[in-house]
JSON list of C-alpha atoms in Angstrom, two decimals:
[
{"chain": "A", "resi": 2, "resn": "ASP", "atom": "CA", "xyz": [-0.07, -0.02, -0.19]},
{"chain": "A", "resi": 3, "resn": "VAL", "atom": "CA", "xyz": [1.18, 3.30, -0.91]},
{"chain": "A", "resi": 4, "resn": "GLN", "atom": "CA", "xyz": [1.83, 5.65, 2.45]},
{"chain": "A", "resi": 5, "resn": "MET", "atom": "CA", "xyz": [2.43, 9.41, 2.60]},
{"chain": "A", "resi": 6, "resn": "THR", "atom": "CA", "xyz": [4.30, 10.85, 5.13]},
{"chain": "A", "resi": 7, "resn": "GLN", "atom": "CA", "xyz": [3.19, 14.85, 5.48]},
{"chain": "A", "resi": 8, "resn": "SER", "atom": "CA", "xyz": [5.70, 17.07, 7.32]},
{"chain": "A", "resi": 9, "resn": "PRO", "atom": "CA", "xyz": [5.77, 19.18, 9.34]},
{"chain": "A", "resi": 10, "resn": "SER", "atom": "CA", "xyz": [2.64, 18.51, 11.27]},
{"chain": "A", "resi": 11, "resn": "SER", "atom": "CA", "xyz": [2.42, 22.24, 11.88]},
{"chain": "A", "resi": 12, "resn": "LEU", "atom": "CA", "xyz": [4.39, 25.34, 11.21]},
{"chain": "A", "resi": 13, "resn": "SER", "atom": "CA", "xyz": [4.15, 29.24, 12.19]},
{"chain": "A", "resi": 14, "resn": "ALA", "atom": "CA", "xyz": [5.40, 31.76, 9.84]},
{"chain": "A", "resi": 15, "resn": "SER", "atom": "CA", "xyz": [5.06, 35.69, 9.45]},
{"chain": "A", "resi": 16, "resn": "VAL", "atom": "CA", "xyz": [3.07, 37.13, 6.78]},
{"chain": "A", "resi": 17, "resn": "GLY", "atom": "CA", "xyz": [4.84, 37.38, 3.45]},
{"chain": "A", "resi": 18, "resn": "ASP", "atom": "CA", "xyz": [7.26, 34.44, 4.30]},
{"chain": "A", "resi": 19, "resn": "ARG", "atom": "CA", "xyz": [7.63, 31.44, 1.89]},
{"chain": "A", "resi": 20, "resn": "VAL", "atom": "CA", "xyz": [6.24, 28.29, 3.30]},
{"chain": "A", "resi": 21, "resn": "THR", "atom": "CA", "xyz": [7.02, 24.51, 2.06]},
{"chain": "A", "resi": 22, "resn": "ILE", "atom": "CA", "xyz": [5.20, 21.43, 2.81]},
{"chain": "A", "resi": 23, "resn": "THR", "atom": "CA", "xyz": [6.29, 18.23, 2.14]},
{"chain": "A", "resi": 24, "resn": "CYS", "atom": "CA", "xyz": [4.75, 14.72, 1.15]},
{"chain": "A", "resi": 25, "resn": "GLN", "atom": "CA", "xyz": [6.73, 11.76, 0.89]},
{"chain": "A", "resi": 26, "resn": "ALA", "atom": "CA", "xyz": [5.40, 8.42, -0.59]},
{"chain": "A", "resi": 27, "resn": "ASN", "atom": "CA", "xyz": [6.74, 5.03, 0.19]},
{"chain": "A", "resi": 28, "resn": "GLN", "atom": "CA", "xyz": [7.04, 4.10, -3.33]},
{"chain": "A", "resi": 29, "resn": "ASP", "atom": "CA", "xyz": [7.04, 5.76, -6.66]},
{"chain": "A", "resi": 30, "resn": "ILE", "atom": "CA", "xyz": [3.68, 7.62, -7.37]},
{"chain": "A", "resi": 31, "resn": "GLY", "atom": "CA", "xyz": [4.54, 9.14, -10.51]},
{"chain": "A", "resi": 32, "resn": "ASN", "atom": "CA", "xyz": [2.77, 12.60, -10.26]},
{"chain": "A", "resi": 33, "resn": "TYR", "atom": "CA", "xyz": [-0.58, 11.23, -8.58]},
{"chain": "A", "resi": 34, "resn": "LEU", "atom": "CA", "xyz": [-1.08, 13.80, -6.04]},
{"chain": "A", "resi": 35, "resn": "ASN", "atom": "CA", "xyz": [-3.67, 16.06, -4.73]},
{"chain": "A", "resi": 36, "resn": "TRP", "atom": "CA", "xyz": [-3.12, 18.94, -2.41]},
{"chain": "A", "resi": 37, "resn": "TYR", "atom": "CA", "xyz": [-6.12, 20.36, -0.42]},
{"chain": "A", "resi": 38, "resn": "GLN", "atom": "CA", "xyz": [-6.71, 23.41, 1.98]},
{"chain": "A", "resi": 39, "resn": "GLN", "atom": "CA", "xyz": [-9.02, 23.15, 4.82]},
{"chain": "A", "resi": 40, "resn": "LEU", "atom": "CA", "xyz": [-9.76, 26.58, 6.55]},
{"chain": "A", "resi": 41, "resn": "PRO", "atom": "CA", "xyz": [-10.84, 26.65, 10.20]},
{"chain": "A", "resi": 42, "resn": "GLY", "atom": "CA", "xyz": [-14.06, 25.28, 10.77]},
{"chain": "A", "resi": 43, "resn": "LYS", "atom": "CA", "xyz": [-14.73, 24.58, 6.63]},
{"chain": "A", "resi": 44, "resn": "ALA", "atom": "CA", "xyz": [-14.53, 21.44, 4.65]},
{"chain": "A", "resi": 45, "resn": "PRO", "atom": "CA", "xyz": [-11.36, 20.65, 2.70]},
{"chain": "A", "resi": 46, "resn": "GLN", "atom": "CA", "xyz": [-10.81, 22.34, -0.55]},
{"chain": "A", "resi": 47, "resn": "LEU", "atom": "CA", "xyz": [-9.33, 20.92, -3.77]},
{"chain": "A", "resi": 48, "resn": "LEU", "atom": "CA", "xyz": [-6.11, 23.36, -4.58]},
{"chain": "A", "resi": 49, "resn": "ILE", "atom": "CA", "xyz": [-3.41, 21.82, -6.42]},
{"chain": "A", "resi": 50, "resn": "TYR", "atom": "CA", "xyz": [-4.23, 18.29, -9.08]},
{"chain": "A", "resi": 51, "resn": "ASP", "atom": "CA", "xyz": [-1.82, 16.03, -10.70]},
{"chain": "A", "resi": 52, "resn": "ALA", "atom": "CA", "xyz": [0.99, 17.57, -8.10]},
{"chain": "A", "resi": 53, "resn": "PHE", "atom": "CA", "xyz": [1.23, 20.93, -9.73]},
{"chain": "A", "resi": 54, "resn": "ASN", "atom": "CA", "xyz": [-2.01, 22.14, -11.57]},
{"chain": "A", "resi": 55, "resn": "LEU", "atom": "CA", "xyz": [-3.86, 24.89, -9.70]},
{"chain": "A", "resi": 56, "resn": "LYS", "atom": "CA", "xyz": [-7.33, 24.35, -9.38]},
{"chain": "A", "resi": 57, "resn": "THR", "atom": "CA", "xyz": [-9.09, 27.43, -11.49]},
{"chain": "A", "resi": 58, "resn": "GLY", "atom": "CA", "xyz": [-9.50, 30.33, -8.93]},
{"chain": "A", "resi": 59, "resn": "VAL", "atom": "CA", "xyz": [-6.51, 29.31, -6.56]},
{"chain": "A", "resi": 60, "resn": "PRO", "atom": "CA", "xyz": [-4.37, 32.08, -5.87]},
{"chain": "A", "resi": 61, "resn": "SER", "atom": "CA", "xyz": [-1.16, 31.91, -7.75]},
{"chain": "A", "resi": 62, "resn": "ARG", "atom": "CA", "xyz": [1.04, 32.18, -4.70]},
{"chain": "A", "resi": 63, "resn": "PHE", "atom": "CA", "xyz": [0.06, 28.20, -4.26]},
{"chain": "A", "resi": 64, "resn": "SER", "atom": "CA", "xyz": [2.27, 26.18, -6.45]},
{"chain": "A", "resi": 65, "resn": "GLY", "atom": "CA", "xyz": [3.40, 22.14, -6.40]},
{"chain": "A", "resi": 66, "resn": "SER", "atom": "CA", "xyz": [6.23, 20.25, -7.19]},
{"chain": "A", "resi": 67, "resn": "GLU", "atom": "CA", "xyz": [7.51, 16.92, -7.87]},
{"chain": "A", "resi": 68, "resn": "SER", "atom": "CA", "xyz": [10.75, 15.21, -7.43]},
{"chain": "A", "resi": 69, "resn": "GLY", "atom": "CA", "xyz": [10.83, 11.49, -7.62]},
{"chain": "A", "resi": 70, "resn": "THR", "atom": "CA", "xyz": [8.67, 10.48, -4.34]},
{"chain": "A", "resi": 71, "resn": "ASN", "atom": "CA", "xyz": [8.75, 13.82, -2.59]},
{"chain": "A", "resi": 72, "resn": "PHE", "atom": "CA", "xyz": [5.85, 16.08, -3.48]},
{"chain": "A", "resi": 73, "resn": "THR", "atom": "CA", "xyz": [6.09, 20.15, -2.18]},
{"chain": "A", "resi": 74, "resn": "LEU", "atom": "CA", "xyz": [3.28, 22.55, -1.74]},
{"chain": "A", "resi": 75, "resn": "THR", "atom": "CA", "xyz": [4.86, 25.99, -1.81]},
{"chain": "A", "resi": 76, "resn": "ILE", "atom": "CA", "xyz": [2.98, 29.12, -0.36]},
{"chain": "A", "resi": 77, "resn": "SER", "atom": "CA", "xyz": [5.43, 32.05, -1.72]},
{"chain": "A", "resi": 78, "resn": "SER", "atom": "CA", "xyz": [3.94, 35.10, 0.37]},
{"chain": "A", "resi": 79, "resn": "LEU", "atom": "CA", "xyz": [2.17, 33.52, 3.26]},
{"chain": "A", "resi": 80, "resn": "GLN", "atom": "CA", "xyz": [-1.19, 35.55, 3.94]},
{"chain": "A", "resi": 81, "resn": "PRO", "atom": "CA", "xyz": [-3.41, 35.71, 6.67]},
{"chain": "A", "resi": 82, "resn": "GLU", "atom": "CA", "xyz": [-6.24, 33.84, 4.87]},
{"chain": "A", "resi": 83, "resn": "ASP", "atom": "CA", "xyz": [-3.97, 31.06, 4.36]},
{"chain": "A", "resi": 84, "resn": "THR", "atom": "CA", "xyz": [-4.22, 30.07, 7.98]},
{"chain": "A", "resi": 85, "resn": "GLY", "atom": "CA", "xyz": [-5.19, 26.28, 8.03]},
{"chain": "A", "resi": 86, "resn": "THR", "atom": "CA", "xyz": [-4.45, 22.69, 7.46]},
{"chain": "A", "resi": 87, "resn": "TYR", "atom": "CA", "xyz": [-3.16, 21.39, 4.24]},
{"chain": "A", "resi": 88, "resn": "PHE", "atom": "CA", "xyz": [-3.32, 17.53, 3.26]},
{"chain": "A", "resi": 89, "resn": "CYS", "atom": "CA", "xyz": [-2.05, 15.95, 0.64]},
{"chain": "A", "resi": 90, "resn": "GLN", "atom": "CA", "xyz": [-3.80, 12.84, -1.13]},
{"chain": "A", "resi": 91, "resn": "HIS", "atom": "CA", "xyz": [-2.14, 10.34, -3.60]},
{"chain": "A", "resi": 92, "resn": "TYR", "atom": "CA", "xyz": [-4.40, 8.58, -6.45]},
{"chain": "A", "resi": 93, "resn": "HIS", "atom": "CA", "xyz": [-1.90, 5.67, -7.39]},
{"chain": "A", "resi": 94, "resn": "GLY", "atom": "CA", "xyz": [-3.27, 2.34, -8.31]},
{"chain": "A", "resi": 95, "resn": "LEU", "atom": "CA", "xyz": [-6.79, 1.65, -7.20]},
{"chain": "A", "resi": 96, "resn": "PRO", "atom": "CA", "xyz": [-9.01, 3.54, -4.40]},
{"chain": "A", "resi": 97, "resn": "PRO", "atom": "CA", "xyz": [-9.16, 3.74, -1.60]},
{"chain": "A", "resi": 98, "resn": "TRP", "atom": "CA", "xyz": [-6.27, 6.30, -1.52]},
{"chain": "A", "resi": 99, "resn": "THR", "atom": "CA", "xyz": [-4.88, 7.74, 1.62]},
{"chain": "A", "resi": 100, "resn": "PHE", "atom": "CA", "xyz": [-4.30, 11.26, 2.38]},
{"chain": "A", "resi": 101, "resn": "GLY", "atom": "CA", "xyz": [-1.45, 12.83, 4.79]},
{"chain": "A", "resi": 102, "resn": "GLN", "atom": "CA", "xyz": [-1.85, 13.44, 8.05]},
{"chain": "A", "resi": 103, "resn": "GLY", "atom": "CA", "xyz": [-2.12, 17.47, 7.75]},
{"chain": "A", "resi": 104, "resn": "THR", "atom": "CA", "xyz": [-0.07, 20.43, 8.34]},
{"chain": "A", "resi": 105, "resn": "LYS", "atom": "CA", "xyz": [-1.22, 23.04, 10.34]},
{"chain": "A", "resi": 106, "resn": "VAL", "atom": "CA", "xyz": [-0.36, 26.70, 9.19]},
{"chain": "A", "resi": 107, "resn": "GLU", "atom": "CA", "xyz": [-0.67, 29.28, 11.61]},
{"chain": "A", "resi": 108, "resn": "ILE", "atom": "CA", "xyz": [0.31, 32.94, 11.48]},
{"chain": "A", "resi": 109, "resn": "LYS", "atom": "CA", "xyz": [2.73, 34.44, 13.87]},
{"chain": "B", "resi": 126, "resn": "GLN", "atom": "CA", "xyz": [-20.74, 24.46, -8.58]},
{"chain": "B", "resi": 127, "resn": "VAL", "atom": "CA", "xyz": [-22.16, 21.58, -7.16]},
{"chain": "B", "resi": 128, "resn": "GLN", "atom": "CA", "xyz": [-23.22, 22.24, -3.59]},
{"chain": "B", "resi": 129, "resn": "LEU", "atom": "CA", "xyz": [-23.39, 19.41, -1.04]},
{"chain": "B", "resi": 130, "resn": "GLN", "atom": "CA", "xyz": [-25.25, 19.05, 2.33]},
{"chain": "B", "resi": 131, "resn": "GLU", "atom": "CA", "xyz": [-24.94, 15.91, 5.08]},
{"chain": "B", "resi": 132, "resn": "SER", "atom": "CA", "xyz": [-27.68, 14.94, 7.37]},
{"chain": "B", "resi": 133, "resn": "GLY", "atom": "CA", "xyz": [-28.72, 12.95, 9.94]},
{"chain": "B", "resi": 134, "resn": "PRO", "atom": "CA", "xyz": [-28.18, 12.13, 13.74]},
{"chain": "B", "resi": 135, "resn": "GLY", "atom": "CA", "xyz": [-25.45, 13.60, 15.41]},
{"chain": "B", "resi": 136, "resn": "LEU", "atom": "CA", "xyz": [-25.59, 11.20, 18.37]},
{"chain": "B", "resi": 137, "resn": "VAL", "atom": "CA", "xyz": [-25.56, 7.17, 17.71]},
{"chain": "B", "resi": 138, "resn": "LYS", "atom": "CA", "xyz": [-25.55, 4.57, 20.21]},
{"chain": "B", "resi": 139, "resn": "PRO", "atom": "CA", "xyz": [-22.65, 2.24, 20.38]},
{"chain": "B", "resi": 140, "resn": "SER", "atom": "CA", "xyz": [-23.61, -1.33, 18.32]},
{"chain": "B", "resi": 141, "resn": "GLN", "atom": "CA", "xyz": [-26.27, 0.48, 15.99]},
{"chain": "B", "resi": 142, "resn": "THR", "atom": "CA", "xyz": [-26.00, 1.92, 12.95]},
{"chain": "B", "resi": 143, "resn": "LEU", "atom": "CA", "xyz": [-25.18, 5.19, 11.36]},
{"chain": "B", "resi": 144, "resn": "SER", "atom": "CA", "xyz": [-26.74, 6.58, 9.01]},
{"chain": "B", "resi": 145, "resn": "LEU", "atom": "CA", "xyz": [-26.33, 9.86, 7.02]},
{"chain": "B", "resi": 146, "resn": "THR", "atom": "CA", "xyz": [-27.81, 11.66, 3.77]},
{"chain": "B", "resi": 147, "resn": "CYS", "atom": "CA", "xyz": [-25.79, 13.54, 1.21]},
{"chain": "B", "resi": 148, "resn": "SER", "atom": "CA", "xyz": [-28.39, 16.05, -0.59]},
{"chain": "B", "resi": 149, "resn": "VAL", "atom": "CA", "xyz": [-27.21, 17.31, -3.90]},
{"chain": "B", "resi": 150, "resn": "SER", "atom": "CA", "xyz": [-27.89, 20.93, -5.47]},
{"chain": "B", "resi": 151, "resn": "GLY", "atom": "CA", "xyz": [-26.21, 22.45, -8.78]},
{"chain": "B", "resi": 152, "resn": "GLY", "atom": "CA", "xyz": [-25.95, 18.93, -9.91]},
{"chain": "B", "resi": 153, "resn": "SER", "atom": "CA", "xyz": [-27.31, 15.48, -10.49]},
{"chain": "B", "resi": 154, "resn": "VAL", "atom": "CA", "xyz": [-26.29, 12.20, -8.88]},
{"chain": "B", "resi": 155, "resn": "SER", "atom": "CA", "xyz": [-27.31, 10.60, -12.00]},
{"chain": "B", "resi": 156, "resn": "SER", "atom": "CA", "xyz": [-25.78, 12.15, -14.89]},
{"chain": "B", "resi": 157, "resn": "GLY", "atom": "CA", "xyz": [-22.13, 12.53, -15.93]},
{"chain": "B", "resi": 158, "resn": "SER", "atom": "CA", "xyz": [-19.62, 10.36, -14.63]},
{"chain": "B", "resi": 159, "resn": "ASP", "atom": "CA", "xyz": [-18.96, 11.83, -10.93]},
{"chain": "B", "resi": 160, "resn": "TYR", "atom": "CA", "xyz": [-18.03, 9.89, -7.93]},
{"chain": "B", "resi": 161, "resn": "TRP", "atom": "CA", "xyz": [-19.93, 10.39, -4.67]},
{"chain": "B", "resi": 162, "resn": "SER", "atom": "CA", "xyz": [-17.70, 10.02, -1.73]},
{"chain": "B", "resi": 163, "resn": "TRP", "atom": "CA", "xyz": [-18.01, 9.75, 2.08]},
{"chain": "B", "resi": 164, "resn": "ILE", "atom": "CA", "xyz": [-14.63, 10.54, 3.68]},
{"chain": "B", "resi": 165, "resn": "ARG", "atom": "CA", "xyz": [-14.57, 11.43, 7.59]},
{"chain": "B", "resi": 166, "resn": "GLN", "atom": "CA", "xyz": [-12.23, 12.98, 10.09]},
{"chain": "B", "resi": 167, "resn": "PRO", "atom": "CA", "xyz": [-11.94, 12.07, 13.77]},
{"chain": "B", "resi": 168, "resn": "ALA", "atom": "CA", "xyz": [-11.13, 15.35, 16.20]},
{"chain": "B", "resi": 169, "resn": "GLY", "atom": "CA", "xyz": [-7.84, 16.51, 15.44]},
{"chain": "B", "resi": 170, "resn": "LYS", "atom": "CA", "xyz": [-6.80, 13.66, 12.79]},
{"chain": "B", "resi": 171, "resn": "GLY", "atom": "CA", "xyz": [-6.45, 13.31, 9.42]},
{"chain": "B", "resi": 172, "resn": "LEU", "atom": "CA", "xyz": [-8.72, 12.45, 6.75]},
{"chain": "B", "resi": 173, "resn": "GLU", "atom": "CA", "xyz": [-9.96, 8.87, 5.92]},
{"chain": "B", "resi": 174, "resn": "PHE", "atom": "CA", "xyz": [-11.73, 7.65, 2.81]},
{"chain": "B", "resi": 175, "resn": "ILE", "atom": "CA", "xyz": [-14.90, 5.79, 3.58]},
{"chain": "B", "resi": 176, "resn": "GLY", "atom": "CA", "xyz": [-16.27, 4.80, 0.40]},
{"chain": "B", "resi": 177, "resn": "ARG", "atom": "CA", "xyz": [-17.58, 6.03, -2.99]},
{"chain": "B", "resi": 178, "resn": "ILE", "atom": "CA", "xyz": [-20.33, 5.15, -5.60]},
{"chain": "B", "resi": 179, "resn": "TYR", "atom": "CA", "xyz": [-20.58, 5.98, -9.06]},
{"chain": "B", "resi": 180, "resn": "THR", "atom": "CA", "xyz": [-22.90, 7.61, -10.91]},
{"chain": "B", "resi": 181, "resn": "LYS", "atom": "CA", "xyz": [-23.71, 4.36, -12.80]},
{"chain": "B", "resi": 182, "resn": "GLY", "atom": "CA", "xyz": [-24.26, 2.41, -9.48]},
{"chain": "B", "resi": 183, "resn": "SER", "atom": "CA", "xyz": [-20.77, 0.84, -8.71]},
{"chain": "B", "resi": 184, "resn": "THR", "atom": "CA", "xyz": [-18.89, 0.96, -5.11]},
{"chain": "B", "resi": 185, "resn": "THR", "atom": "CA", "xyz": [-15.67, 0.86, -3.60]},
{"chain": "B", "resi": 186, "resn": "TYR", "atom": "CA", "xyz": [-15.16, 0.81, 0.08]},
{"chain": "B", "resi": 187, "resn": "ASN", "atom": "CA", "xyz": [-12.12, 1.26, 2.27]},
{"chain": "B", "resi": 188, "resn": "PRO", "atom": "CA", "xyz": [-11.22, -2.27, 3.13]},
{"chain": "B", "resi": 189, "resn": "SER", "atom": "CA", "xyz": [-10.99, -1.42, 6.88]},
{"chain": "B", "resi": 190, "resn": "LEU", "atom": "CA", "xyz": [-14.67, -0.62, 6.81]},
{"chain": "B", "resi": 191, "resn": "LYS", "atom": "CA", "xyz": [-16.05, -2.52, 4.22]},
{"chain": "B", "resi": 192, "resn": "SER", "atom": "CA", "xyz": [-17.92, -5.08, 5.96]},
{"chain": "B", "resi": 193, "resn": "ARG", "atom": "CA", "xyz": [-19.55, -2.29, 7.90]},
{"chain": "B", "resi": 194, "resn": "VAL", "atom": "CA", "xyz": [-20.21, 0.22, 4.91]},
{"chain": "B", "resi": 195, "resn": "ILE", "atom": "CA", "xyz": [-22.93, 0.59, 2.41]},
{"chain": "B", "resi": 196, "resn": "ILE", "atom": "CA", "xyz": [-23.05, 3.37, 0.17]},
{"chain": "B", "resi": 197, "resn": "SER", "atom": "CA", "xyz": [-26.49, 4.06, -2.00]},
{"chain": "B", "resi": 198, "resn": "ILE", "atom": "CA", "xyz": [-27.84, 6.70, -4.25]},
{"chain": "B", "resi": 199, "resn": "ASP", "atom": "CA", "xyz": [-31.27, 7.71, -4.55]},
{"chain": "B", "resi": 200, "resn": "LYS", "atom": "CA", "xyz": [-31.95, 9.59, -7.99]},
{"chain": "B", "resi": 201, "resn": "THR", "atom": "CA", "xyz": [-35.37, 10.28, -7.34]},
{"chain": "B", "resi": 202, "resn": "LYS", "atom": "CA", "xyz": [-34.25, 12.65, -4.36]},
{"chain": "B", "resi": 203, "resn": "ASN", "atom": "CA", "xyz": [-31.08, 13.65, -5.88]},
{"chain": "B", "resi": 204, "resn": "GLN", "atom": "CA", "xyz": [-29.38, 12.14, -2.92]},
{"chain": "B", "resi": 205, "resn": "PHE", "atom": "CA", "xyz": [-26.64, 9.73, -1.75]},
{"chain": "B", "resi": 206, "resn": "SER", "atom": "CA", "xyz": [-26.31, 7.85, 1.58]},
{"chain": "B", "resi": 207, "resn": "LEU", "atom": "CA", "xyz": [-24.03, 6.01, 4.24]},
{"chain": "B", "resi": 208, "resn": "SER", "atom": "CA", "xyz": [-24.87, 3.18, 6.50]},
{"chain": "B", "resi": 209, "resn": "LEU", "atom": "CA", "xyz": [-21.98, 2.50, 8.90]},
{"chain": "B", "resi": 210, "resn": "SER", "atom": "CA", "xyz": [-23.39, -0.79, 11.12]},
{"chain": "B", "resi": 211, "resn": "SER", "atom": "CA", "xyz": [-21.71, -1.95, 14.25]},
{"chain": "B", "resi": 212, "resn": "VAL", "atom": "CA", "xyz": [-20.52, 1.52, 15.52]},
{"chain": "B", "resi": 213, "resn": "THR", "atom": "CA", "xyz": [-17.99, 2.33, 17.98]},
{"chain": "B", "resi": 214, "resn": "ALA", "atom": "CA", "xyz": [-16.63, 5.19, 19.42]},
{"chain": "B", "resi": 215, "resn": "ALA", "atom": "CA", "xyz": [-13.66, 4.69, 17.11]},
{"chain": "B", "resi": 216, "resn": "ASP", "atom": "CA", "xyz": [-16.39, 5.82, 14.47]},
{"chain": "B", "resi": 217, "resn": "THR", "atom": "CA", "xyz": [-17.02, 9.33, 16.28]},
{"chain": "B", "resi": 218, "resn": "ALA", "atom": "CA", "xyz": [-16.00, 11.81, 13.57]},
{"chain": "B", "resi": 219, "resn": "LEU", "atom": "CA", "xyz": [-16.82, 14.58, 11.39]},
{"chain": "B", "resi": 220, "resn": "TYR", "atom": "CA", "xyz": [-18.03, 12.84, 8.35]},
{"chain": "B", "resi": 221, "resn": "PHE", "atom": "CA", "xyz": [-18.06, 14.86, 4.81]},
{"chain": "B", "resi": 222, "resn": "CYS", "atom": "CA", "xyz": [-19.76, 13.48, 1.61]},
{"chain": "B", "resi": 223, "resn": "ALA", "atom": "CA", "xyz": [-17.66, 15.12, -1.77]},
{"chain": "B", "resi": 224, "resn": "ARG", "atom": "CA", "xyz": [-18.11, 14.70, -5.29]},
{"chain": "B", "resi": 225, "resn": "GLY", "atom": "CA", "xyz": [-15.35, 14.12, -7.73]},
{"chain": "B", "resi": 226, "resn": "GLY", "atom": "CA", "xyz": [-13.97, 12.35, -10.65]},
{"chain": "B", "resi": 227, "resn": "TRP", "atom": "CA", "xyz": [-11.63, 9.52, -10.74]},
{"chain": "B", "resi": 228, "resn": "THR", "atom": "CA", "xyz": [-8.94, 10.89, -8.78]},
{"chain": "B", "resi": 229, "resn": "SER", "atom": "CA", "xyz": [-10.02, 13.83, -6.82]},
{"chain": "B", "resi": 230, "resn": "PHE", "atom": "CA", "xyz": [-12.39, 15.05, -4.48]},
{"chain": "B", "resi": 231, "resn": "ASP", "atom": "CA", "xyz": [-13.63, 18.29, -6.31]},
{"chain": "B", "resi": 232, "resn": "ASP", "atom": "CA", "xyz": [-16.76, 19.53, -4.02]},
{"chain": "B", "resi": 233, "resn": "TRP", "atom": "CA", "xyz": [-17.21, 18.53, -0.32]},
{"chain": "B", "resi": 234, "resn": "GLY", "atom": "CA", "xyz": [-20.21, 19.56, 1.85]},
{"chain": "B", "resi": 235, "resn": "GLN", "atom": "CA", "xyz": [-19.69, 21.61, 5.19]},
{"chain": "B", "resi": 236, "resn": "GLY", "atom": "CA", "xyz": [-19.55, 18.26, 7.45]},
{"chain": "B", "resi": 237, "resn": "THR", "atom": "CA", "xyz": [-21.76, 16.85, 10.23]},
{"chain": "B", "resi": 238, "resn": "LEU", "atom": "CA", "xyz": [-20.55, 15.71, 13.58]},
{"chain": "B", "resi": 239, "resn": "VAL", "atom": "CA", "xyz": [-21.66, 12.15, 14.56]},
{"chain": "B", "resi": 240, "resn": "ILE", "atom": "CA", "xyz": [-20.77, 11.22, 17.95]},
{"chain": "B", "resi": 241, "resn": "VAL", "atom": "CA", "xyz": [-20.91, 7.51, 19.16]},
{"chain": "B", "resi": 242, "resn": "SER", "atom": "CA", "xyz": [-21.87, 7.16, 22.86]},
{"chain": "B", "resi": 243, "resn": "SER", "atom": "CA", "xyz": [-24.45, 5.39, 25.11]}
]
């Protein structure tokens, strides 16, 4: 089974900082990875699909990249409205697919 | 954009069956090539895929829950439902319904909290 290890579990950064969140797969999953944002008290929302494609309407400060089995979500300039929890989700093989454990992003 | 709304009891006794319904608006559960899913999130924890049903009726369940889960679709009411039997405290969670394609969960409901307690 594919296991996703997401890190860090939480981070605190200042407005304007560059923030990176990583998900590592335990095997090659190609670029079969999505990123979701869950704002406080809200349902998750798809941010990025296929590792680096932004969903329509997502601000361009968000980006995704892939290097081997490591996937990165980057927020180039953290904004107050970005506070929330971010999850990765792979879709390698057949479902069920698993999510990462989440990264809680807070503003200093 | 498709909108989804979960409904059902917020409190279920241990060993009983948890039943939730997801009402869909702005789209149809019987058209297109969509997958209608249930996902849960225990307090302070990550997301767990429970299962999904395809527009044309086939289902996929998480093996860890498969013996207890049934997901069904009601095209006349534009709804889909989750039934989880023999619940325990470990099933206490925020339950989300979602719509998506084969690989992603594109639209989500707001979630409904279900507590398993006597």
